[in-house]
Short mmCIF file of C-alpha atoms and ligand atoms in Angstrom, two decimals:
data_model
loop_
_atom_site.label_atom_id
_atom_site.label_comp_id
_atom_site.label_asym_id
_atom_site.label_seq_id
_atom_site.Cartn_x
_atom_site.Cartn_y
_atom_site.Cartn_z
CA MET A 1 -2.04 6.95 19.20
CA LYS A 2 -0.65 10.16 17.69
CA TYR A 3 2.53 9.97 15.57
CA ASN A 4 3.51 13.66 15.41
CA ASP A 5 2.35 17.16 16.46
CA ILE A 6 0.11 17.86 13.50
CA ASN A 7 -3.56 18.52 14.59
CA PHE A 8 -5.67 17.30 11.84
CA ASN A 9 -9.02 18.19 13.50
CA ASN A 10 -10.75 20.63 11.45
CA LYS A 11 -8.42 20.05 8.46
CA THR A 12 -9.58 18.84 5.03
CA ILE A 13 -7.68 15.70 4.05
CA LEU A 14 -8.24 13.90 0.55
CA ILE A 15 -7.39 10.17 0.36
CA THR A 16 -7.64 8.76 -2.92
CA GLY A 17 -7.90 5.03 -3.13
CA GLY A 18 -9.67 5.22 0.30
CA ALA A 19 -11.62 2.32 -0.32
CA GLY A 20 -8.33 0.09 -0.84
CA PHE A 21 -6.35 -1.49 2.07
CA ILE A 22 -3.70 1.35 3.07
CA GLY A 23 -6.18 4.17 2.07
CA SER A 24 -9.02 2.84 4.38
CA ASN A 25 -6.53 2.35 7.23
CA ILE A 26 -5.38 6.02 6.94
CA ALA A 27 -8.96 7.08 6.78
CA PHE A 28 -9.93 5.22 9.90
CA TYR A 29 -6.61 6.45 11.60
CA LEU A 30 -7.64 9.92 11.22
CA GLN A 31 -11.27 9.56 12.07
CA ASN A 32 -10.46 7.89 15.33
CA ASN A 33 -7.70 9.98 16.19
CA TYR A 34 -9.03 13.26 14.98
CA PRO A 35 -12.72 13.01 15.10
CA LYS A 36 -13.16 16.63 13.75
CA SER A 37 -10.97 16.12 10.74
CA HIS A 38 -12.78 16.42 7.53
CA ILE A 39 -12.16 13.55 5.40
CA VAL A 40 -12.76 12.95 1.70
CA VAL A 41 -12.52 9.49 0.05
CA PHE A 42 -12.13 9.44 -3.59
CA ASP A 43 -12.12 5.90 -5.23
CA CYS A 44 -13.76 4.21 -8.29
CA PHE A 45 -14.51 1.35 -6.18
CA ARG A 46 -14.55 -2.21 -7.34
CA ASN A 47 -16.37 -2.48 -10.69
CA SER A 48 -16.83 -5.36 -13.17
CA LYS A 49 -13.80 -4.22 -15.48
CA ILE A 50 -11.25 -7.17 -15.68
CA LEU A 51 -7.76 -6.85 -16.74
CA SER A 52 -5.69 -8.74 -19.35
CA ASN A 53 -4.47 -11.12 -16.45
CA GLY A 54 -7.99 -12.06 -15.35
CA ASN A 55 -7.97 -9.72 -12.20
CA PRO A 56 -10.26 -7.00 -11.44
CA SER A 57 -9.05 -3.53 -12.33
CA SER A 58 -9.62 -2.14 -8.91
CA TYR A 59 -9.96 -3.32 -5.38
CA GLY A 60 -11.71 -0.94 -3.35
CA HIS A 61 -14.47 -2.44 -1.37
CA TYR A 62 -17.33 -0.71 0.51
CA LYS A 63 -16.81 -3.02 3.30
CA ASN A 64 -13.33 -1.53 4.05
CA LEU A 65 -15.36 1.60 4.79
CA ILE A 66 -18.13 0.38 7.12
CA GLY A 67 -18.20 2.88 10.11
CA PHE A 68 -16.50 5.56 8.00
CA LYS A 69 -18.29 8.72 8.73
CA GLY A 70 -16.47 11.23 6.17
CA GLU A 71 -17.56 12.01 2.52
CA ILE A 72 -17.00 9.67 -0.37
CA ILE A 73 -16.82 10.47 -4.01
CA CYS A 74 -16.84 7.60 -6.39
CA GLY A 75 -14.72 8.62 -9.37
CA ASP A 76 -11.79 7.56 -11.58
CA LEU A 77 -8.67 9.05 -11.60
CA THR A 78 -8.38 8.71 -15.32
CA ASN A 79 -11.61 10.70 -15.86
CA LYS A 80 -10.90 14.42 -15.75
CA SER A 81 -14.58 15.27 -15.28
CA ASP A 82 -14.52 12.82 -12.17
CA LEU A 83 -11.36 14.83 -10.71
CA GLU A 84 -13.39 17.94 -11.20
CA ALA A 85 -15.33 17.17 -8.16
CA LEU A 86 -12.49 17.83 -6.17
CA ASN A 87 -12.24 21.58 -7.02
CA ASN A 88 -15.30 21.97 -4.67
CA TYR A 89 -13.03 21.46 -1.44
CA LYS A 90 -9.92 23.19 0.13
CA PHE A 91 -7.51 20.37 0.74
CA ASP A 92 -5.00 20.92 3.58
CA PHE A 93 -3.37 17.44 3.24
CA ILE A 94 -3.44 15.18 0.19
CA PHE A 95 -2.81 11.12 0.56
CA HIS A 96 -2.63 9.61 -2.91
CA GLN A 97 -3.03 5.82 -2.55
CA ALA A 98 -5.05 5.02 -5.54
CA ALA A 99 -3.52 3.22 -8.29
CA ILE A 100 -3.60 -0.26 -10.31
CA SER A 101 -1.72 -2.14 -7.38
CA ASP A 102 -1.70 -5.27 -9.16
CA THR A 103 1.99 -5.98 -9.69
CA ARG A 104 1.12 -8.47 -12.35
CA VAL A 105 -0.68 -6.39 -14.80
CA TYR A 106 1.49 -6.44 -18.22
CA ASP A 107 -1.12 -4.25 -20.07
CA GLN A 108 1.62 -1.19 -20.10
CA GLU A 109 -0.79 1.51 -21.39
CA ILE A 110 -3.42 1.04 -18.52
CA ILE A 111 -0.75 1.04 -15.94
CA MET A 112 0.55 4.19 -17.32
CA ARG A 113 -2.50 6.14 -17.83
CA THR A 114 -3.90 5.05 -14.19
CA ASN A 115 -0.67 5.47 -12.35
CA VAL A 116 1.36 8.13 -14.16
CA ASN A 117 -0.96 10.28 -16.13
CA SER A 118 -3.40 10.84 -13.09
CA PHE A 119 -0.33 11.90 -10.87
CA TYR A 120 0.05 15.21 -12.73
CA ASP A 121 -3.47 16.02 -11.99
CA LEU A 122 -2.91 15.23 -8.29
CA ILE A 123 0.05 17.42 -8.02
CA GLU A 124 -1.75 20.19 -9.89
CA ILE A 125 -4.52 19.78 -6.93
CA ALA A 126 -1.84 19.90 -4.24
CA ASN A 127 -0.16 22.82 -5.77
CA LYS A 128 -3.43 24.69 -6.01
CA ASN A 129 -4.53 24.01 -2.34
CA GLN A 130 -0.94 24.34 -1.17
CA ALA A 131 -1.33 20.84 0.61
CA PRO A 132 1.45 18.44 1.17
CA LEU A 133 1.12 15.68 -1.31
CA VAL A 134 1.90 12.03 0.38
CA TYR A 135 1.80 9.21 -2.40
CA ALA A 136 2.43 5.75 -2.69
CA SER A 137 5.59 4.54 -4.56
CA SER A 138 6.86 0.87 -4.41
CA ALA A 139 9.39 -1.29 -3.57
CA ALA A 140 8.69 -2.49 -6.99
CA THR A 141 10.76 0.04 -8.42
CA TYR A 142 13.95 -1.91 -7.15
CA GLY A 143 13.22 -4.94 -8.79
CA ASN A 144 16.10 -7.42 -8.31
CA SER A 145 18.47 -4.91 -7.50
CA ALA A 146 20.76 -5.92 -4.54
CA SER A 147 19.60 -5.94 -0.83
CA PRO A 148 19.36 -3.73 1.15
CA GLN A 149 17.29 -1.55 -1.39
CA THR A 150 18.71 1.87 -1.42
CA LEU A 151 17.74 4.93 -3.24
CA GLY A 152 19.39 5.18 -6.66
CA ALA A 153 19.56 1.42 -7.17
CA GLU A 154 16.06 1.05 -9.06
CA LYS A 155 15.68 -1.34 -11.96
CA PRO A 156 12.06 -2.25 -12.04
CA GLU A 157 11.11 -5.66 -13.50
CA ASN A 158 7.60 -5.08 -14.22
CA PRO A 159 5.31 -1.97 -15.86
CA TYR A 160 3.86 -1.19 -12.27
CA GLY A 161 7.22 -1.00 -10.92
CA TYR A 162 8.15 1.38 -13.73
CA SER A 163 5.12 3.35 -13.26
CA LYS A 164 6.04 3.97 -9.63
CA LEU A 165 9.29 4.94 -10.62
CA ILE A 166 8.46 7.40 -13.14
CA MET A 167 5.94 8.88 -10.53
CA ASP A 168 8.86 9.40 -8.19
CA GLN A 169 10.89 11.34 -11.04
CA ILE A 170 7.80 13.49 -11.84
CA ALA A 171 7.63 14.35 -8.13
CA SER A 172 11.35 15.16 -7.79
CA LYS A 173 11.16 17.50 -10.93
CA TYR A 174 8.09 19.34 -9.42
CA THR A 175 9.43 19.80 -6.10
CA LYS A 176 12.56 21.12 -7.63
CA MET A 177 10.54 23.71 -9.90
CA ASN A 178 8.30 24.58 -6.90
CA PRO A 179 10.33 24.40 -3.94
CA LYS A 180 7.43 25.39 -1.45
CA MET A 181 5.65 22.21 -2.30
CA THR A 182 6.16 19.39 -0.08
CA ILE A 183 5.62 16.16 -1.95
CA VAL A 184 6.76 12.98 -0.26
CA GLY A 185 6.91 9.35 -2.14
CA LEU A 186 6.75 6.41 0.11
CA ARG A 187 8.00 3.11 -1.34
CA PHE A 188 5.99 0.48 0.62
CA PHE A 189 7.64 -2.89 0.62
CA ASN A 190 5.49 -5.92 1.13
CA VAL A 191 2.28 -4.54 3.34
CA TYR A 192 0.16 -7.00 5.19
CA GLY A 193 -2.81 -6.53 7.79
CA PRO A 194 -6.35 -5.70 8.21
CA GLY A 195 -8.14 -4.16 5.17
CA GLU A 196 -6.26 -6.44 2.52
CA PHE A 197 -8.87 -9.21 2.26
CA TYR A 198 -10.63 -7.75 -0.89
CA LYS A 199 -7.49 -7.74 -2.96
CA GLU A 200 -8.21 -11.42 -3.29
CA LYS A 201 -4.95 -12.92 -5.08
CA THR A 202 -3.00 -9.83 -4.70
CA ALA A 203 -3.40 -9.70 -1.02
CA SER A 204 -0.31 -10.41 1.09
CA MET A 205 0.80 -14.12 1.59
CA VAL A 206 0.22 -13.57 5.22
CA ILE A 207 -3.53 -13.80 4.85
CA GLN A 208 -3.60 -16.27 1.86
CA LEU A 209 -1.49 -18.77 3.82
CA GLY A 210 -3.44 -18.29 7.07
CA HIS A 211 -6.79 -19.08 5.29
CA GLN A 212 -4.95 -22.10 3.72
CA ILE A 213 -3.82 -23.21 7.21
CA MET A 214 -7.35 -22.68 8.68
CA ASN A 215 -8.84 -24.62 5.98
CA ASN A 216 -6.45 -27.68 7.21
CA THR A 217 -4.84 -27.84 3.63
CA SER A 218 -1.34 -27.97 3.23
CA PRO A 219 0.25 -24.31 2.78
CA ARG A 220 1.45 -24.03 -0.59
CA LEU A 221 4.88 -22.18 -1.32
CA PHE A 222 7.12 -21.64 -4.14
CA GLU A 223 10.21 -24.00 -4.10
CA ASN A 224 13.26 -22.68 -2.09
CA SER A 225 10.95 -20.25 -0.24
CA ASP A 226 13.21 -20.64 2.78
CA SER A 227 15.73 -18.37 0.63
CA ILE A 228 13.14 -16.22 -0.90
CA TYR A 229 13.34 -12.88 1.27
CA ARG A 230 10.95 -10.05 1.64
CA ASP A 231 10.73 -6.94 3.94
CA PHE A 232 7.17 -7.49 5.21
CA ILE A 233 5.61 -4.28 6.95
CA PHE A 234 2.49 -4.41 9.06
CA ILE A 235 -0.24 -2.03 8.14
CA GLU A 236 0.05 0.19 11.38
CA ASP A 237 3.63 1.16 10.46
CA VAL A 238 2.72 2.02 7.05
CA VAL A 239 -0.15 4.44 8.34
CA GLN A 240 2.64 5.78 10.69
CA ALA A 241 4.87 6.48 7.95
CA ASN A 242 1.88 8.31 5.64
CA ILE A 243 1.24 10.78 8.90
CA LYS A 244 4.81 11.54 9.48
CA ALA A 245 5.53 12.08 5.93
CA CYS A 246 2.98 14.99 6.18
CA LYS A 247 5.86 16.97 8.00
CA PRO A 248 9.20 15.87 6.52
CA LYS A 249 12.37 17.23 6.81
CA ASN A 250 12.66 17.28 3.04
CA SER A 251 10.31 16.43 0.09
CA GLY A 252 11.56 13.28 -1.60
CA THR A 253 11.29 9.46 -1.97
CA TYR A 254 11.64 7.28 1.12
CA ASN A 255 11.83 3.41 1.69
CA ILE A 256 9.13 2.30 4.00
CA GLY A 257 9.88 -1.26 5.25
CA THR A 258 11.18 -2.60 8.45
CA GLY A 259 14.69 -2.83 7.57
CA GLU A 260 14.57 -6.63 7.98
CA SER A 261 14.18 -9.47 5.38
CA ARG A 262 12.45 -12.67 6.44
CA SER A 263 11.34 -15.76 4.31
CA PHE A 264 7.88 -16.88 3.22
CA GLN A 265 8.92 -19.84 5.00
CA ASP A 266 9.10 -17.71 8.26
CA ILE A 267 5.44 -16.56 7.59
CA VAL A 268 4.13 -20.20 7.35
CA ASN A 269 6.28 -21.10 10.79
CA ILE A 270 4.67 -18.11 12.63
CA LEU A 271 1.07 -18.66 11.21
CA GLN A 272 1.38 -22.13 12.16
CA ASN A 273 2.69 -21.50 15.53
CA GLU A 274 -0.27 -18.80 16.14
CA LEU A 275 -2.89 -21.35 14.79
CA ASN A 276 -1.66 -24.67 16.63
CA THR A 277 -1.09 -26.46 13.33
CA SER A 278 2.00 -28.38 11.89
CA LEU A 279 0.81 -29.00 8.36
CA LYS A 280 3.22 -30.40 5.71
CA ILE A 281 4.13 -27.53 3.29
CA LYS A 282 3.54 -28.26 -0.47
CA TYR A 283 6.07 -26.76 -2.67
CA PHE A 284 5.70 -25.74 -6.19
CA LYS A 285 7.39 -24.21 -9.00
CA ASN A 286 7.50 -20.43 -9.07
CA PRO A 287 6.03 -19.68 -12.36
CA PHE A 288 6.99 -15.80 -12.24
CA ASP A 289 9.71 -14.17 -14.26
CA GLY A 290 11.63 -11.02 -12.55
CA TYR A 291 10.14 -12.31 -9.19
CA GLN A 292 11.78 -10.27 -6.17
CA THR A 293 13.88 -12.98 -4.34
CA ASP A 294 15.57 -10.72 -1.85
CA THR A 295 14.02 -7.32 -0.50
CA LYS A 296 15.08 -5.33 2.52
CA ALA A 297 14.64 -1.65 2.83
CA ASP A 298 17.45 0.52 3.77
CA ILE A 299 15.52 2.95 6.01
CA ALA A 300 18.44 5.20 7.17
CA SER A 301 16.79 8.22 5.47
CA SER A 302 13.41 7.47 6.39
CA LYS A 303 14.34 7.21 9.99
CA SER A 304 16.40 10.60 9.68
CA GLY A 305 13.82 12.54 7.28
CA LEU A 306 10.69 11.36 8.71
CA ASN A 307 11.33 10.09 12.08
CA PHE A 308 9.64 6.90 10.72
CA MET A 309 10.35 4.05 13.42
CA PRO A 310 8.67 0.61 12.49
CA ASN A 311 7.15 -1.01 15.55
CA PHE A 312 6.07 -4.40 14.26
CA THR A 313 8.25 -7.45 13.69
CA LEU A 314 6.91 -9.97 11.49
CA GLU A 315 5.86 -12.22 14.64
CA LYS A 316 4.19 -8.82 16.39
CA GLY A 317 2.43 -8.11 13.48
CA ILE A 318 1.07 -11.59 12.41
CA LYS A 319 -0.14 -11.90 16.09
CA THR A 320 -1.92 -8.50 15.99
CA TYR A 321 -3.41 -9.73 12.60
CA ILE A 322 -4.61 -13.16 13.57
CA PRO A 323 -8.22 -12.29 15.07
CA GLU A 324 -9.00 -10.44 11.79
CA ILE A 325 -7.53 -13.47 9.68
CA LYS A 326 -9.87 -15.71 11.65
CA ARG A 327 -12.98 -13.61 11.25
CA LEU A 328 -12.40 -13.35 7.59
CA TYR A 329 -12.10 -17.04 7.09
CA GLY A 330 -14.65 -18.46 5.05
CA GLN A 331 -16.07 -14.97 3.93
CA LYS A 332 -17.14 -14.57 0.35
CA ILE A 333 -16.12 -11.45 -1.56
CA THR A 334 -19.36 -10.17 -2.96
N1 NAD B 1 0.01 -3.22 -0.47
C1 NAD B 1 1.33 -3.44 -0.69
O1 NAD B 1 1.87 -4.12 -0.39
C2 NAD B 1 1.72 -2.19 -1.34
C3 NAD B 1 3.17 -2.11 -1.88
C4 NAD B 1 3.71 -0.97 -2.44
C5 NAD B 1 3.07 0.11 -3.07
N2 NAD B 1 1.56 0.04 -2.77
C6 NAD B 1 0.65 0.98 -3.27
O2 NAD B 1 0.15 1.47 -2.31
C7 NAD B 1 -1.12 2.03 -2.66
C8 NAD B 1 -2.44 1.47 -1.90
O3 NAD B 1 -2.01 -0.09 -2.15
P1 NAD B 1 -3.29 -0.97 -1.66
O4 NAD B 1 -2.38 -2.28 -1.19
O5 NAD B 1 -4.01 -0.37 -0.78
O6 NAD B 1 -3.88 -1.56 -2.81
P2 NAD B 1 -5.60 -1.15 -2.99
O7 NAD B 1 -5.88 -1.86 -4.65
O8 NAD B 1 -6.35 -1.92 -1.91
O9 NAD B 1 -5.90 0.24 -3.20
C9 NAD B 1 -5.99 0.99 -4.35
C10 NAD B 1 -7.20 1.64 -4.28
O10 NAD B 1 -7.23 2.62 -5.44
C11 NAD B 1 -8.26 2.15 -6.22
N3 NAD B 1 -8.48 2.83 -7.66
C12 NAD B 1 -7.75 2.02 -8.49
N4 NAD B 1 -7.73 2.50 -9.67
C13 NAD B 1 -8.38 3.77 -9.75
C14 NAD B 1 -8.80 4.71 -10.44
N5 NAD B 1 -8.52 4.71 -11.72
N6 NAD B 1 -9.44 5.83 -9.96
C15 NAD B 1 -9.87 5.89 -8.63
N7 NAD B 1 -9.51 4.73 -7.73
C16 NAD B 1 -8.69 3.98 -8.16
C17 NAD B 1 -8.83 1.00 -6.04
O11 NAD B 1 -10.46 0.85 -6.01
C18 NAD B 1 -8.40 0.75 -4.41
O12 NAD B 1 -9.50 0.98 -3.69
C19 NAD B 1 -1.15 1.80 -4.19
O13 NAD B 1 -0.74 3.08 -4.92
C20 NAD B 1 -0.18 0.60 -4.28
O14 NAD B 1 0.48 0.70 -5.68
C21 NAD B 1 0.91 -1.15 -1.88
#
């Protein structure tokens, strides 16, 4: 499916974080729809580095890229000499997805170094190549600000959300200084779908609850989950947004969600319906401070500025995802 009139065939496209969830989906979308595109993935892949919260520092996984025919550069965003490898290309488009994506990392230095410092380098590469730069921001920039979340109401509750807000501010400053540059930040809300399995505990609750249910164990939810709302967006809609962001009306920051808020209880109900189960839910106390309790993207400006139109309700997204949830059940992450 083509989302706009850009012909990516014969174009050279950089995808940072291309071994991760969203990046690998963009890579396959381009490969399948524009077989003559020249795609370069830059990712540090998963290694043995563990962060202070006990989670891996990167979730890129080769299994996300099996079947990918483009080029792969294994490199670290925070390492200038690794980034030099990108000087060998003339990029037409850049999708910058690489980041510490774990919202529960409280080591502020590593978050800021990885997500923010490297962003200056990516902007320089985009400027030098005169390539539109589409980068991943996040709904975490809003923290617990009132729903629906609208640009201008940012109040991050963790270092990750803060790092993304700073990226948005840097992008805005650069486009004011260089009006010819196209830089678009996409504030993804809660993304779910194929490709997220290797994010383990940081993958969406859709796959985690799906596997609990397939295991015939009680799905585990925080107390009051029927009144914890999120804007859950299916990966195909996120790919759509990235492609459309290559040709925006204006550079800027855009919310990428469905514009609907749904509860975690809804996820369990839809999954149980799809998987033909009626397991009793086990509720437990939410241990997290600063937990977002009601997110819903205001997507008016994304519709008008990017022509973004989400196609997947939570029901449709989960139904589409079920075969992959089943395929991955019981698989080990090696
Ligand atoms: N998935 C979501 O719900 C969501 C929501 C909001 C924003 N985002 C943002 O979208 C982007 C993609 O997220 P994702 O869900 O695909 O996460 P992901 O962790 O699967 O992908 C991030 C990729 O970046 C790579 N990476 C991390 N540190 C790196 C470094 N120093 N050098 C090179 N590569 C590095 C990882 O190996 C991984 O492949 C991220 O910027 C994330 O912050 C995601």
